[in-house]
Amino acid sequence: QVQLVESGGGLVQAGDSLTLSCAASGLTFRQATMGWFRQAPGKEREFVAGLRWGGANKYYADSVKGRFTISADNAKNTVYLQMNRMKPEDTAVYYCAATSRGLILTTVRLKDEYDNWGQGTQVTVSS
């Protein structure tokens, strides 16, 4: 079974950078798509970024495009989310997710498309 463990969260000031890691175990080629989501208190879990293993395309929410970068290291079975120029609005618990489906531009953004989730890592950005 797939296990996803996020790490790298913390408390930072606006304008700072953080890189989150998602360490995966039990992955197979069935886990075709990886995504990052976040959830702030009282809010729905929302899409942040996504990619396909070995794929060329990367997908981002409009709110983070140009600031965040998703990447994958196959050898380390790890997906990263590099977050630059962070804003207080980025404060949330960040979750890593995986699915065997090869998601596309629209479906990659839908949390219900993902079958496996990590437990999340807290990111807090102060002004």
PDB file of C-alpha atoms in Angstrom:
ATOM      1  CA  GLN A   1       0.000   0.000   0.000  1.00  0.00           C
ATOM      2  CA  VAL A   2       1.157   3.511  -0.731  1.00  0.00           C
ATOM      3  CA  GLN A   3       2.386   5.635   2.148  1.00  0.00           C
ATOM      4  CA  LEU A   4       3.056   9.344   1.794  1.00  0.00           C
ATOM      5  CA  VAL A   5       4.833  11.385   4.458  1.00  0.00           C
ATOM      6  CA  GLU A   6       5.142  15.146   4.186  1.00  0.00           C
ATOM      7  CA  SER A   7       7.866  17.146   5.870  1.00  0.00           C
ATOM      8  CA  GLY A   8       9.478  20.563   5.725  1.00  0.00           C
ATOM      9  CA  GLY A   9       6.707  22.735   7.069  1.00  0.00           C
ATOM     10  CA  GLY A  10       7.227  25.437   9.640  1.00  0.00           C
ATOM     11  CA  LEU A  11       6.749  29.055  10.602  1.00  0.00           C
ATOM     12  CA  VAL A  12       8.180  31.630   8.212  1.00  0.00           C
ATOM     13  CA  GLN A  13       7.790  35.306   7.467  1.00  0.00           C
ATOM     14  CA  ALA A  14       6.148  36.687   4.370  1.00  0.00           C
ATOM     15  CA  GLY A  15       8.617  36.709   1.507  1.00  0.00           C
ATOM     16  CA  ASP A  16      10.538  33.706   2.815  1.00  0.00           C
ATOM     17  CA  SER A  17      10.928  30.341   1.127  1.00  0.00           C
ATOM     18  CA  LEU A  18      10.221  26.775   2.166  1.00  0.00           C
ATOM     19  CA  THR A  19      10.599  23.453   0.423  1.00  0.00           C
ATOM     20  CA  LEU A  20       8.229  20.650   1.326  1.00  0.00           C
ATOM     21  CA  SER A  21       9.045  17.002   0.744  1.00  0.00           C
ATOM     22  CA  CYS A  22       6.743  14.069   0.191  1.00  0.00           C
ATOM     23  CA  ALA A  23       8.492  10.774   0.842  1.00  0.00           C
ATOM     24  CA  ALA A  24       6.645   7.925  -0.815  1.00  0.00           C
ATOM     25  CA  SER A  25       6.786   4.206  -0.191  1.00  0.00           C
ATOM     26  CA  GLY A  26       4.935   1.401  -1.884  1.00  0.00           C
ATOM     27  CA  LEU A  27       4.665   3.325  -5.127  1.00  0.00           C
ATOM     28  CA  THR A  28       4.122   1.485  -8.373  1.00  0.00           C
ATOM     29  CA  PHE A  29       3.558   2.678 -11.873  1.00  0.00           C
ATOM     30  CA  ARG A  30      -0.116   2.661 -11.018  1.00  0.00           C
ATOM     31  CA  GLN A  31       0.524   5.855  -9.071  1.00  0.00           C
ATOM     32  CA  ALA A  32       0.708   7.978 -12.157  1.00  0.00           C
ATOM     33  CA  THR A  33      -0.092  11.417 -10.750  1.00  0.00           C
ATOM     34  CA  MET A  34       1.175  13.267  -7.694  1.00  0.00           C
ATOM     35  CA  GLY A  35      -0.376  16.380  -6.280  1.00  0.00           C
ATOM     36  CA  TRP A  36      -0.004  18.909  -3.514  1.00  0.00           C
ATOM     37  CA  PHE A  37      -3.088  20.251  -1.784  1.00  0.00           C
ATOM     38  CA  ARG A  38      -3.553  22.577   1.151  1.00  0.00           C
ATOM     39  CA  GLN A  39      -6.272  23.210   3.674  1.00  0.00           C
ATOM     40  CA  ALA A  40      -6.652  26.263   5.875  1.00  0.00           C
ATOM     41  CA  PRO A  41      -8.883  26.255   8.966  1.00  0.00           C
ATOM     42  CA  GLY A  42     -12.528  26.425   7.979  1.00  0.00           C
ATOM     43  CA  LYS A  43     -11.711  26.041   4.294  1.00  0.00           C
ATOM     44  CA  GLU A  44     -12.004  23.278   1.742  1.00  0.00           C
ATOM     45  CA  ARG A  45      -8.912  21.378   0.742  1.00  0.00           C
ATOM     46  CA  GLU A  46      -7.642  23.038  -2.414  1.00  0.00           C
ATOM     47  CA  PHE A  47      -5.281  22.140  -5.211  1.00  0.00           C
ATOM     48  CA  VAL A  48      -1.795  23.638  -5.210  1.00  0.00           C
ATOM     49  CA  ALA A  49       0.315  21.773  -7.774  1.00  0.00           C
ATOM     50  CA  GLY A  50       0.515  18.464  -9.605  1.00  0.00           C
ATOM     51  CA  LEU A  51       2.531  16.372 -12.037  1.00  0.00           C
ATOM     52  CA  ARG A  52       2.738  12.977 -13.667  1.00  0.00           C
ATOM     53  CA  TRP A  53       5.718  10.762 -12.960  1.00  0.00           C
ATOM     54  CA  GLY A  54       7.909  11.067 -16.033  1.00  0.00           C
ATOM     55  CA  GLY A  55       5.613  13.655 -17.535  1.00  0.00           C
ATOM     56  CA  ALA A  56       6.590  16.996 -18.955  1.00  0.00           C
ATOM     57  CA  ASN A  57       3.650  19.026 -17.755  1.00  0.00           C
ATOM     58  CA  LYS A  58       3.263  20.592 -14.357  1.00  0.00           C
ATOM     59  CA  TYR A  59       0.054  22.111 -13.108  1.00  0.00           C
ATOM     60  CA  TYR A  60      -0.439  24.928 -10.635  1.00  0.00           C
ATOM     61  CA  ALA A  61      -3.211  26.804  -8.967  1.00  0.00           C
ATOM     62  CA  ASP A  62      -3.413  30.395 -10.139  1.00  0.00           C
ATOM     63  CA  SER A  63      -2.699  31.576  -6.612  1.00  0.00           C
ATOM     64  CA  VAL A  64       0.760  29.977  -6.560  1.00  0.00           C
ATOM     65  CA  LYS A  65       1.796  29.992 -10.205  1.00  0.00           C
ATOM     66  CA  GLY A  66       5.145  31.705 -10.591  1.00  0.00           C
ATOM     67  CA  ARG A  67       5.973  31.292  -6.901  1.00  0.00           C
ATOM     68  CA  PHE A  68       5.787  27.535  -6.281  1.00  0.00           C
ATOM     69  CA  THR A  69       7.537  24.737  -8.151  1.00  0.00           C
ATOM     70  CA  ILE A  70       6.649  21.048  -8.009  1.00  0.00           C
ATOM     71  CA  SER A  71       9.274  18.445  -8.861  1.00  0.00           C
ATOM     72  CA  ALA A  72       9.893  14.723  -8.466  1.00  0.00           C
ATOM     73  CA  ASP A  73      13.013  12.681  -7.803  1.00  0.00           C
ATOM     74  CA  ASN A  74      12.305   9.145  -8.961  1.00  0.00           C
ATOM     75  CA  ALA A  75      15.473   7.716  -7.424  1.00  0.00           C
ATOM     76  CA  LYS A  76      14.482   9.036  -4.006  1.00  0.00           C
ATOM     77  CA  ASN A  77      10.767   8.363  -4.421  1.00  0.00           C
ATOM     78  CA  THR A  78      10.172  11.917  -3.338  1.00  0.00           C
ATOM     79  CA  VAL A  79       8.077  14.805  -4.587  1.00  0.00           C
ATOM     80  CA  TYR A  80       8.950  18.356  -3.638  1.00  0.00           C
ATOM     81  CA  LEU A  81       7.131  21.631  -3.455  1.00  0.00           C
ATOM     82  CA  GLN A  82       9.428  24.632  -3.492  1.00  0.00           C
ATOM     83  CA  MET A  83       7.590  27.664  -2.196  1.00  0.00           C
ATOM     84  CA  ASN A  84       9.048  31.114  -2.795  1.00  0.00           C
ATOM     85  CA  ARG A  85       7.877  34.618  -1.918  1.00  0.00           C
ATOM     86  CA  MET A  86       5.414  33.180   0.516  1.00  0.00           C
ATOM     87  CA  LYS A  87       2.344  35.083   1.623  1.00  0.00           C
ATOM     88  CA  PRO A  88       0.172  34.863   4.740  1.00  0.00           C
ATOM     89  CA  GLU A  89      -2.547  33.441   2.484  1.00  0.00           C
ATOM     90  CA  ASP A  90      -0.323  30.389   1.982  1.00  0.00           C
ATOM     91  CA  THR A  91      -0.850  29.399   5.613  1.00  0.00           C
ATOM     92  CA  ALA A  92      -2.384  25.929   5.663  1.00  0.00           C
ATOM     93  CA  VAL A  93      -1.740  22.268   6.221  1.00  0.00           C
ATOM     94  CA  TYR A  94      -0.128  20.956   3.057  1.00  0.00           C
ATOM     95  CA  TYR A  95      -0.932  17.443   1.878  1.00  0.00           C
ATOM     96  CA  CYS A  96       0.729  15.184  -0.647  1.00  0.00           C
ATOM     97  CA  ALA A  97      -1.549  12.967  -2.724  1.00  0.00           C
ATOM     98  CA  ALA A  98      -1.233  10.215  -5.304  1.00  0.00           C
ATOM     99  CA  THR A  99      -3.447   8.412  -7.781  1.00  0.00           C
ATOM    100  CA  SER A 100      -2.960   5.692 -10.356  1.00  0.00           C
ATOM    101  CA  ARG A 101      -4.921   7.733 -12.839  1.00  0.00           C
ATOM    102  CA  GLY A 102      -3.088   9.866 -15.348  1.00  0.00           C
ATOM    103  CA  LEU A 103      -4.847  13.116 -14.636  1.00  0.00           C
ATOM    104  CA  ILE A 104      -5.090  16.020 -17.029  1.00  0.00           C
ATOM    105  CA  LEU A 105      -5.414  19.780 -16.785  1.00  0.00           C
ATOM    106  CA  THR A 106      -8.876  19.758 -15.272  1.00  0.00           C
ATOM    107  CA  THR A 107      -8.950  16.545 -13.253  1.00  0.00           C
ATOM    108  CA  VAL A 108      -5.549  17.034 -11.620  1.00  0.00           C
ATOM    109  CA  ARG A 109      -7.137  19.837  -9.609  1.00  0.00           C
ATOM    110  CA  LEU A 110      -9.900  17.689  -8.108  1.00  0.00           C
ATOM    111  CA  LYS A 111      -9.152  16.282  -4.671  1.00  0.00           C
ATOM    112  CA  ASP A 112     -11.674  13.488  -5.112  1.00  0.00           C
ATOM    113  CA  GLU A 113      -9.554  12.073  -7.933  1.00  0.00           C
ATOM    114  CA  TYR A 114      -6.782  11.105  -5.520  1.00  0.00           C
ATOM    115  CA  ASP A 115      -6.717   7.793  -3.677  1.00  0.00           C
ATOM    116  CA  ASN A 116      -3.745   8.186  -1.341  1.00  0.00           C
ATOM    117  CA  TRP A 117      -2.958  11.011   1.058  1.00  0.00           C
ATOM    118  CA  GLY A 118      -0.256  11.914   3.511  1.00  0.00           C
ATOM    119  CA  GLN A 119      -1.004  13.261   6.969  1.00  0.00           C
ATOM    120  CA  GLY A 120       0.044  16.786   6.133  1.00  0.00           C
ATOM    121  CA  THR A 121       2.613  19.302   7.286  1.00  0.00           C
ATOM    122  CA  GLN A 122       1.777  22.696   8.768  1.00  0.00           C
ATOM    123  CA  VAL A 123       2.953  25.831   7.005  1.00  0.00           C
ATOM    124  CA  THR A 124       2.423  29.161   8.724  1.00  0.00           C
ATOM    125  CA  VAL A 125       3.383  32.468   7.131  1.00  0.00           C
ATOM    126  CA  SER A 126       3.412  35.558   9.312  1.00  0.00           C
ATOM    127  CA  SER A 127       3.142  39.090   7.991  1.00  0.00           C
TER     128      SER A 127
END
